[in-house]
PDB file of C-alpha atoms in Angstrom:
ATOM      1  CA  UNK A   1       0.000   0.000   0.000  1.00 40.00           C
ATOM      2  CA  UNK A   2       1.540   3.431  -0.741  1.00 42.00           C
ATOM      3  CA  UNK A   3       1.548   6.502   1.510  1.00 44.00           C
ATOM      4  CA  UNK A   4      -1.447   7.768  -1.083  1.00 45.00           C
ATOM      5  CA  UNK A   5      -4.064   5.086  -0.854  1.00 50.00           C
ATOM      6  CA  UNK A   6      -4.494   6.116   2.833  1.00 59.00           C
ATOM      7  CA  UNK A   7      -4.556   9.773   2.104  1.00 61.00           C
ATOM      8  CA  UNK A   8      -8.427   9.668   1.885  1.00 64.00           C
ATOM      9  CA  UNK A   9      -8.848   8.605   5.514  1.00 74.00           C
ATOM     10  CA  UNK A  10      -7.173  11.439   6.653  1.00 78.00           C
ATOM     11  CA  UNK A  11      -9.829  13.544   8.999  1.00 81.00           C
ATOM     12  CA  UNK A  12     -12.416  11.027   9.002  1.00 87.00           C
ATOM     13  CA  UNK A  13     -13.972  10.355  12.532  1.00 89.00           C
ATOM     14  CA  UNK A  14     -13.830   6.879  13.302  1.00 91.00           C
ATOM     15  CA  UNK A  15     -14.634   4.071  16.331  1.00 92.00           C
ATOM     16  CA  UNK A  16     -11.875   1.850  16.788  1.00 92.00           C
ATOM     17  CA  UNK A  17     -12.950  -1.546  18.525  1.00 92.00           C
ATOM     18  CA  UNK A  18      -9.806  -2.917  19.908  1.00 92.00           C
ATOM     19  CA  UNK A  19      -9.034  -6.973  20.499  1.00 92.00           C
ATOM     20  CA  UNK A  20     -10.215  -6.134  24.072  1.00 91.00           C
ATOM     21  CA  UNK A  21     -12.809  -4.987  23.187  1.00 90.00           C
ATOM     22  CA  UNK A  22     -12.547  -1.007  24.522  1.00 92.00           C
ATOM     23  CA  UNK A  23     -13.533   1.618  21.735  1.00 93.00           C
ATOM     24  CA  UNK A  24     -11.684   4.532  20.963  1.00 93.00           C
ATOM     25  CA  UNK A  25     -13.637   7.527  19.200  1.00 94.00           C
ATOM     26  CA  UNK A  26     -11.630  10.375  17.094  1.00 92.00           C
ATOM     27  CA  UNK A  27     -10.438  11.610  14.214  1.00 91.00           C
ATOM     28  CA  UNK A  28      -7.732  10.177  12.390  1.00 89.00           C
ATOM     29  CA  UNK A  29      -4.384  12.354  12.384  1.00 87.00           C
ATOM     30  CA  UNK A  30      -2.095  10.383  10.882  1.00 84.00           C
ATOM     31  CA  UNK A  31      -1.056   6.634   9.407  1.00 83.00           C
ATOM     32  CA  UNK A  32       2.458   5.257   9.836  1.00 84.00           C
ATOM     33  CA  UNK A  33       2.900   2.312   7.690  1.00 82.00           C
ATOM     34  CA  UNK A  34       6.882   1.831   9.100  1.00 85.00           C
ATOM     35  CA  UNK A  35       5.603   1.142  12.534  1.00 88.00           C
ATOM     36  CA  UNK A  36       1.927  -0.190  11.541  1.00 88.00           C
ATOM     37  CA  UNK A  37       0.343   2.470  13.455  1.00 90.00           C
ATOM     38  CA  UNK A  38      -2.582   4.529  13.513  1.00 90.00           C
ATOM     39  CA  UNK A  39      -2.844   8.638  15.690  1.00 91.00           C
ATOM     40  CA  UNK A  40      -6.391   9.033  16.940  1.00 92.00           C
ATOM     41  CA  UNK A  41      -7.080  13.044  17.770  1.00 91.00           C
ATOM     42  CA  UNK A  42      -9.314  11.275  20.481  1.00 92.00           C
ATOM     43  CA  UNK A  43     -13.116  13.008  20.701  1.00 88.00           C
ATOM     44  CA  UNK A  44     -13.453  15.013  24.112  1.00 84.00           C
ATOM     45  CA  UNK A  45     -15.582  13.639  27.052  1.00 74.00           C
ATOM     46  CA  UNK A  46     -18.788  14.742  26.954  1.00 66.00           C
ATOM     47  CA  UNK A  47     -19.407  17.117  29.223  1.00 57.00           C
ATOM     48  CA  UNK A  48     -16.181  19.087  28.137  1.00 55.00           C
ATOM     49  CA  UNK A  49     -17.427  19.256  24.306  1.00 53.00           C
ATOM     50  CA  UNK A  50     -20.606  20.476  25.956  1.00 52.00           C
ATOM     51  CA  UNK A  51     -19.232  23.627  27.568  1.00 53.00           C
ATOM     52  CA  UNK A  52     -20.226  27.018  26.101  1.00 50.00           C
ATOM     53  CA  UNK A  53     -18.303  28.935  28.981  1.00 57.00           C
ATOM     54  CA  UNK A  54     -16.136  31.554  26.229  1.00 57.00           C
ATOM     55  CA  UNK A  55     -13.730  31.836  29.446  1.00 61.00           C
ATOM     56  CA  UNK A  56     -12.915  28.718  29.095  1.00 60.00           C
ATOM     57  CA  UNK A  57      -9.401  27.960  27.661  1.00 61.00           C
ATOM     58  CA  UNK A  58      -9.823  25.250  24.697  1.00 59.00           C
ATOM     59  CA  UNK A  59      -8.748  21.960  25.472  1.00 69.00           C
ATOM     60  CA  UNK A  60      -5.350  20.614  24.257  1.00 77.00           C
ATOM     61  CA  UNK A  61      -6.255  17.478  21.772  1.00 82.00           C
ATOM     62  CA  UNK A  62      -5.664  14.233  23.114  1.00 89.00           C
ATOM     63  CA  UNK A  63      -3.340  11.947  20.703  1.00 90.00           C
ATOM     64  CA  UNK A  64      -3.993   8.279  20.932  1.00 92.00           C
ATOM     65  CA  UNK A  65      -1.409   5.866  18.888  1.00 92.00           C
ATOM     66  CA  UNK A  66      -2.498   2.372  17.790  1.00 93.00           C
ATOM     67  CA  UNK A  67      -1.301  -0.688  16.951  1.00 92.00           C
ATOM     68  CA  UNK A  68      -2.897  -2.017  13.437  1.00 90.00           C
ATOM     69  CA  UNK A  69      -2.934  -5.756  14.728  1.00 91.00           C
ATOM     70  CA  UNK A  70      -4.347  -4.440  17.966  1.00 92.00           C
ATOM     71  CA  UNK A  71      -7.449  -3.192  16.021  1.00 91.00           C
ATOM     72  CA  UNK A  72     -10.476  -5.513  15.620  1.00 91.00           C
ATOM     73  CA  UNK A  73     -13.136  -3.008  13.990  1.00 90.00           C
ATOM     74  CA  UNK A  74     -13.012   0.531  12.406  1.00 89.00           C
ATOM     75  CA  UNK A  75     -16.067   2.081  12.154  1.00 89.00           C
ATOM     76  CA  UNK A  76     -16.483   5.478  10.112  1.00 88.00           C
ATOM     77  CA  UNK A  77     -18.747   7.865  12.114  1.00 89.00           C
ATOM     78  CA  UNK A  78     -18.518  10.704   9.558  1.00 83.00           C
ATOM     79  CA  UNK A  79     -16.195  11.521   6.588  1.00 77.00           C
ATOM     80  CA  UNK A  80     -14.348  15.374   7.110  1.00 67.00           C
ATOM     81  CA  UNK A  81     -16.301  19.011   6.241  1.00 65.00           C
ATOM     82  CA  UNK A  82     -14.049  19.709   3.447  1.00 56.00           C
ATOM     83  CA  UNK A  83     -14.645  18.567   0.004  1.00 48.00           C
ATOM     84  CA  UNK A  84     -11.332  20.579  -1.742  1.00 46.00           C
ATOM     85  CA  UNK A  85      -9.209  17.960  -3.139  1.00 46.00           C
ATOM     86  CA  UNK A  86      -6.105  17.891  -1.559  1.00 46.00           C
ATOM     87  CA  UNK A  87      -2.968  18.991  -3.660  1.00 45.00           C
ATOM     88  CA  UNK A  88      -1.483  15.390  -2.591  1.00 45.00           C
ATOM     89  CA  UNK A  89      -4.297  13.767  -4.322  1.00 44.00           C
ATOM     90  CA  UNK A  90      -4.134  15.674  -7.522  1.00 44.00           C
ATOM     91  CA  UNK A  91      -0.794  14.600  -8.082  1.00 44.00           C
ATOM     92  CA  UNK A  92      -1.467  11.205  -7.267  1.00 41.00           C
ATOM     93  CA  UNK A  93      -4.169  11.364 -10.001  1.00 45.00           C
ATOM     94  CA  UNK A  94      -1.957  12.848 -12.566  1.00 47.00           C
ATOM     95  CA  UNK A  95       0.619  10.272 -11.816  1.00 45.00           C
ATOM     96  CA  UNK A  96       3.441  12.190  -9.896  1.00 44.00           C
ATOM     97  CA  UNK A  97       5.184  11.740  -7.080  1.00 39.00           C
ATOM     98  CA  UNK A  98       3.057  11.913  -3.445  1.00 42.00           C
ATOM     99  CA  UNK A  99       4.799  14.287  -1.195  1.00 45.00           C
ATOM    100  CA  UNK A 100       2.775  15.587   1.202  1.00 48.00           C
ATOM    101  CA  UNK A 101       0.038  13.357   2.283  1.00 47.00           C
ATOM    102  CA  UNK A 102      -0.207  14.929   5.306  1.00 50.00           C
ATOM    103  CA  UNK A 103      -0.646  18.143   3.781  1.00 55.00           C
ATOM    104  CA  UNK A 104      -4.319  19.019   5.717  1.00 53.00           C
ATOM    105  CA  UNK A 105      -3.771  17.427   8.994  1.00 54.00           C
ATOM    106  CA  UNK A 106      -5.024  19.782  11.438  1.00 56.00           C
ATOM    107  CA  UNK A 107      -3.359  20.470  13.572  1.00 60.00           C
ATOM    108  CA  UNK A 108      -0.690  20.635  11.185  1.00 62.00           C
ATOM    109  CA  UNK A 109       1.755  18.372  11.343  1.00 59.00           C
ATOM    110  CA  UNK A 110       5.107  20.454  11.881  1.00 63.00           C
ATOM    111  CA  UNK A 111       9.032  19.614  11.136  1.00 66.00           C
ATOM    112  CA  UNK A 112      10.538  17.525  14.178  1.00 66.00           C
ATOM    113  CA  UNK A 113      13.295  18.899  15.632  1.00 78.00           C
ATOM    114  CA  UNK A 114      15.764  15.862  15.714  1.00 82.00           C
ATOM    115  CA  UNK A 115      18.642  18.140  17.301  1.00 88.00           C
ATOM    116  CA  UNK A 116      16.908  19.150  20.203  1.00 89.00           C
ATOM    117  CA  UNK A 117      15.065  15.804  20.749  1.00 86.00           C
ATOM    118  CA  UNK A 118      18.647  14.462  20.931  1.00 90.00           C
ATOM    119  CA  UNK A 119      19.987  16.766  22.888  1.00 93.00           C
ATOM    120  CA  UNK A 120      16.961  16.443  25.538  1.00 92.00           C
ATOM    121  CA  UNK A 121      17.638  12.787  25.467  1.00 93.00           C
ATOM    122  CA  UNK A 122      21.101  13.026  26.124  1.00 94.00           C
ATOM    123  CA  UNK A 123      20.249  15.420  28.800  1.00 94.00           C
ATOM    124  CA  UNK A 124      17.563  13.322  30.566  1.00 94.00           C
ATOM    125  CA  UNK A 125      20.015  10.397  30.676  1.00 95.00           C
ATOM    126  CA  UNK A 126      22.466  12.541  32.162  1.00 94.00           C
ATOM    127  CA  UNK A 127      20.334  13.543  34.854  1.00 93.00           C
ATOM    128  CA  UNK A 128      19.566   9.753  35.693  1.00 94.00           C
ATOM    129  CA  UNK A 129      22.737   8.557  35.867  1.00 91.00           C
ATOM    130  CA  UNK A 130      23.752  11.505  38.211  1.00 88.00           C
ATOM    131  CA  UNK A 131      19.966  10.804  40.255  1.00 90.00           C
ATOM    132  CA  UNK A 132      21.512   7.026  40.582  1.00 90.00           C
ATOM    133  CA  UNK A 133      25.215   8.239  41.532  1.00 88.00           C
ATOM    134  CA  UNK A 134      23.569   9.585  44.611  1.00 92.00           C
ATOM    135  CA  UNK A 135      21.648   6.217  45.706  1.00 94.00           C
ATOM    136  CA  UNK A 136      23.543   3.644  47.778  1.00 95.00           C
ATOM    137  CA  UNK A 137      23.226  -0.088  47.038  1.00 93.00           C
ATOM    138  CA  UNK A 138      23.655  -2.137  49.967  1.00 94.00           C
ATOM    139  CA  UNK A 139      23.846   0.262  52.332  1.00 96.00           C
ATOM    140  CA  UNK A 140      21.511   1.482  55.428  1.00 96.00           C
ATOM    141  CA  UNK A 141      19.153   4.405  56.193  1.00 94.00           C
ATOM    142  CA  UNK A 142      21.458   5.806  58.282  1.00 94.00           C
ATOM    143  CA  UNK A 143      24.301   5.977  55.491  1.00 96.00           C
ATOM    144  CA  UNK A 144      22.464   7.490  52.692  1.00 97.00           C
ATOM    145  CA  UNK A 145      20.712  10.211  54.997  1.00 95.00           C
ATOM    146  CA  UNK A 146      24.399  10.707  55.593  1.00 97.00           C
ATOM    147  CA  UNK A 147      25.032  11.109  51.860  1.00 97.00           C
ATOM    148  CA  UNK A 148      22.337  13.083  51.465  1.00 96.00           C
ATOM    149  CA  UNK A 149      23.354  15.291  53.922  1.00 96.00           C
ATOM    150  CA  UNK A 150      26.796  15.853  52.889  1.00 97.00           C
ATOM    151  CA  UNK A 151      25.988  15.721  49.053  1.00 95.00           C
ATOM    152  CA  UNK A 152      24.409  19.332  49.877  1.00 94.00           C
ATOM    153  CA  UNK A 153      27.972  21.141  51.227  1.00 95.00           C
ATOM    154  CA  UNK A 154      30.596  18.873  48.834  1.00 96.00           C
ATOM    155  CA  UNK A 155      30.237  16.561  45.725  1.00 95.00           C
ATOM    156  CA  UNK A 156      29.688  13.596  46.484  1.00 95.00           C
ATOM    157  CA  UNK A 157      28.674   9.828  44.073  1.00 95.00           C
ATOM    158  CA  UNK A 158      28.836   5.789  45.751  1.00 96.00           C
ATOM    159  CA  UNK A 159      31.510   3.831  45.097  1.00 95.00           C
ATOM    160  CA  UNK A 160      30.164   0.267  46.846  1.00 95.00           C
ATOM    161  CA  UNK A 161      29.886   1.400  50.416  1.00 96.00           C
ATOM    162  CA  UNK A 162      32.154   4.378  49.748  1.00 97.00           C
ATOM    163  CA  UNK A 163      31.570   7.569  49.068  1.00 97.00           C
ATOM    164  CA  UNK A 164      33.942   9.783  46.923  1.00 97.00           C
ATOM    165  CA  UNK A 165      34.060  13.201  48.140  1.00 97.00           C
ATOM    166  CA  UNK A 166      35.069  16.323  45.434  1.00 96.00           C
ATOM    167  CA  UNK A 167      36.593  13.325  43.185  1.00 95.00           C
ATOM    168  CA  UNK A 168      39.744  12.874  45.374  1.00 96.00           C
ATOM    169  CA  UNK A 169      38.761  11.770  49.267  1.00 98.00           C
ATOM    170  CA  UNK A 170      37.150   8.879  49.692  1.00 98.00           C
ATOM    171  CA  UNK A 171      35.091   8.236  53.191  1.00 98.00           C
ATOM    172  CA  UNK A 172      34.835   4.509  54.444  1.00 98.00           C
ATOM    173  CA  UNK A 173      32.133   3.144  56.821  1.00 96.00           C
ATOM    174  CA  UNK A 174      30.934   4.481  59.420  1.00 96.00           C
ATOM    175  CA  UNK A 175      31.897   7.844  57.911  1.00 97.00           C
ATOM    176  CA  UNK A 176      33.718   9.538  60.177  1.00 97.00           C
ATOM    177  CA  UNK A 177      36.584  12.134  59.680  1.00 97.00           C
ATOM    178  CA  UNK A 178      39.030   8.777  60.796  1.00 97.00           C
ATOM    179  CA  UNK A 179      37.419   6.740  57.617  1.00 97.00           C
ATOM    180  CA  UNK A 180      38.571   9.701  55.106  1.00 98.00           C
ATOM    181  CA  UNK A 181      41.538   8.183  52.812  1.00 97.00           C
ATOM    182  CA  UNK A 182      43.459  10.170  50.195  1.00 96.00           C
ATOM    183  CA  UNK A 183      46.512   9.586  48.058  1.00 95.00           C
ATOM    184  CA  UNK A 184      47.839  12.858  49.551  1.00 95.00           C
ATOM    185  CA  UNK A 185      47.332  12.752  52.945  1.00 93.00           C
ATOM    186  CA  UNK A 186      47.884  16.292  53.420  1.00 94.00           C
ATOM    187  CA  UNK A 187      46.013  17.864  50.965  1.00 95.00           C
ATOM    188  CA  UNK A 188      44.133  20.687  51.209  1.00 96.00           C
ATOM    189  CA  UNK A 189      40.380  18.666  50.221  1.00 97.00           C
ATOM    190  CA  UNK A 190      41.108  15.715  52.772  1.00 97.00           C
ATOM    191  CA  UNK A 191      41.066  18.717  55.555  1.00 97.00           C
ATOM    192  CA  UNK A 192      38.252  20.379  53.832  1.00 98.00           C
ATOM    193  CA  UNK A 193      36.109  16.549  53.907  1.00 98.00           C
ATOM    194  CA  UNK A 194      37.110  15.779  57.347  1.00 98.00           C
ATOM    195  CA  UNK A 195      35.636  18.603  58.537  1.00 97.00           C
ATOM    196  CA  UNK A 196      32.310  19.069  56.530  1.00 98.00           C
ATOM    197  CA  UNK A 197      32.064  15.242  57.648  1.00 98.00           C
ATOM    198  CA  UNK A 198      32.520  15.889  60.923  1.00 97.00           C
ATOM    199  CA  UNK A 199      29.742  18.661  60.925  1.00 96.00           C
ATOM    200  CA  UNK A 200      27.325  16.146  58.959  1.00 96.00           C
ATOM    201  CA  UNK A 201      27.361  13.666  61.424  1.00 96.00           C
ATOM    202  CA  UNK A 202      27.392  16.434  64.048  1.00 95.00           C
ATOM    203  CA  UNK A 203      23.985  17.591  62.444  1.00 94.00           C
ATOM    204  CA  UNK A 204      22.585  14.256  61.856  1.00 93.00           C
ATOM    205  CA  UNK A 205      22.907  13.479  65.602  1.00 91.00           C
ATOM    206  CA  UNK A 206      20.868  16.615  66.319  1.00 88.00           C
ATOM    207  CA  UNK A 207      18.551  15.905  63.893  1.00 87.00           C
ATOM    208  CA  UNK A 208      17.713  12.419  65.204  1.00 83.00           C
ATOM    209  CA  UNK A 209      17.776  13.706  69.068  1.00 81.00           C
ATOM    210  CA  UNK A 210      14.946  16.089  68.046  1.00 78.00           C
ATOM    211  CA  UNK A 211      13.374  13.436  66.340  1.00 77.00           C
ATOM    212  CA  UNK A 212      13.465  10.648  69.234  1.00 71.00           C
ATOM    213  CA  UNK A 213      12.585  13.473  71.662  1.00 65.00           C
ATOM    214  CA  UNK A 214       9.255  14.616  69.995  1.00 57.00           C
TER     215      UNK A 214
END
């Protein structure tokens, strides 16, 4: 089937009966042959498409994507207002090439930008893996409140039990300033660590008397 034998179906409203038997009423937006699927601009409920309020903000459309071999029944509930010919089927009828069978989706079907769809992609998984830097495995309550804590006033990821402290001090259970290791033992972060460790736990204490005391 080419991209213009479904160009007709475009806008038509439709009830989709799937293999589980729910229906699905809208119009159709588009028709992806690559991935067999079918974009519903699903109808609104009713008492929304009922509202007359003119304050009222319209309602973004709701996009529902289909499976083909998920669909059991299509029935058409009414066939679109206009009756223009669209340009893509005019040049499907004189026998050139179809190049815009989307051409009067509404809304209109815009470029995608691929760019920034990477680039939020990339960003997002950034953000995870830093979201799962900052979660212990193995390790108690106690220690990742103490993470948590200290993750605020120096960076901080796990390493096993460990935690690596501004990329250079690492801090050994129970994290204490006497569990601090570095290769130079008199550098200027291993001070710096020691002491922001020693006021975490100093904090956490305080925190959990207040806690225990009510």
């Amino acid at each position: 089937m080419s991209n213009g034998t479904i160009d007709w179906a475009l806008d038509l409203r439709v009830r989709i009966t799937t293999l589980l038997d729910n229906t699905i009423t809208g119009t159709v937006y588009a028709f992806c042959q690559t991935t067999n699927t079918i974009t519903l601009i699903e109808d609104p409920p009713a008492e929304q498409s009922t509202t007359t309020d003119s304050n009222t903000k319209p309602l973004r459309p709701n996009y529902r994507i289909i499976k083909t071999s998920f669909v059991r029944d299509v029935t058409t509930l009414s066939r679109p207002k206009k009756t223009t010919i669209p340009p893509s089927a005019a040049s499907i009828a004189q026998g050139t090439p179809h190049r815009d069978a989307f051409a009067r989706a509404e809304p209109p079907i815009g470029p995608v930008a691929v760019a920034q769809l990477n680039a939020k992609a990339e960003a997002a998984v950034a953000a995870e893996r830093k979201r799962r830097a900052r979660i212990g495995v193995g390790v108690t309550k106690e220690a990742q409140a103490f993470f948590d804590l200290l993750s605020n006033t120096v960076p901080s990821i796990w390493h096993g039990k460990s935690i690596i402290a501004m990329e250079e001090v690492r801090i050994d259970p129970p994290y204490t300033p006497e569990s601090c290791l570095a290769d130079d033992p008199d550098s200027a972060a291993l001070r710096y660590v020691k002491r922001v460790v020693e006021g975490t736990r100093e904090k956490l204490a305080h925190t959990n008397s207040q806690i225990k005391g009510g």
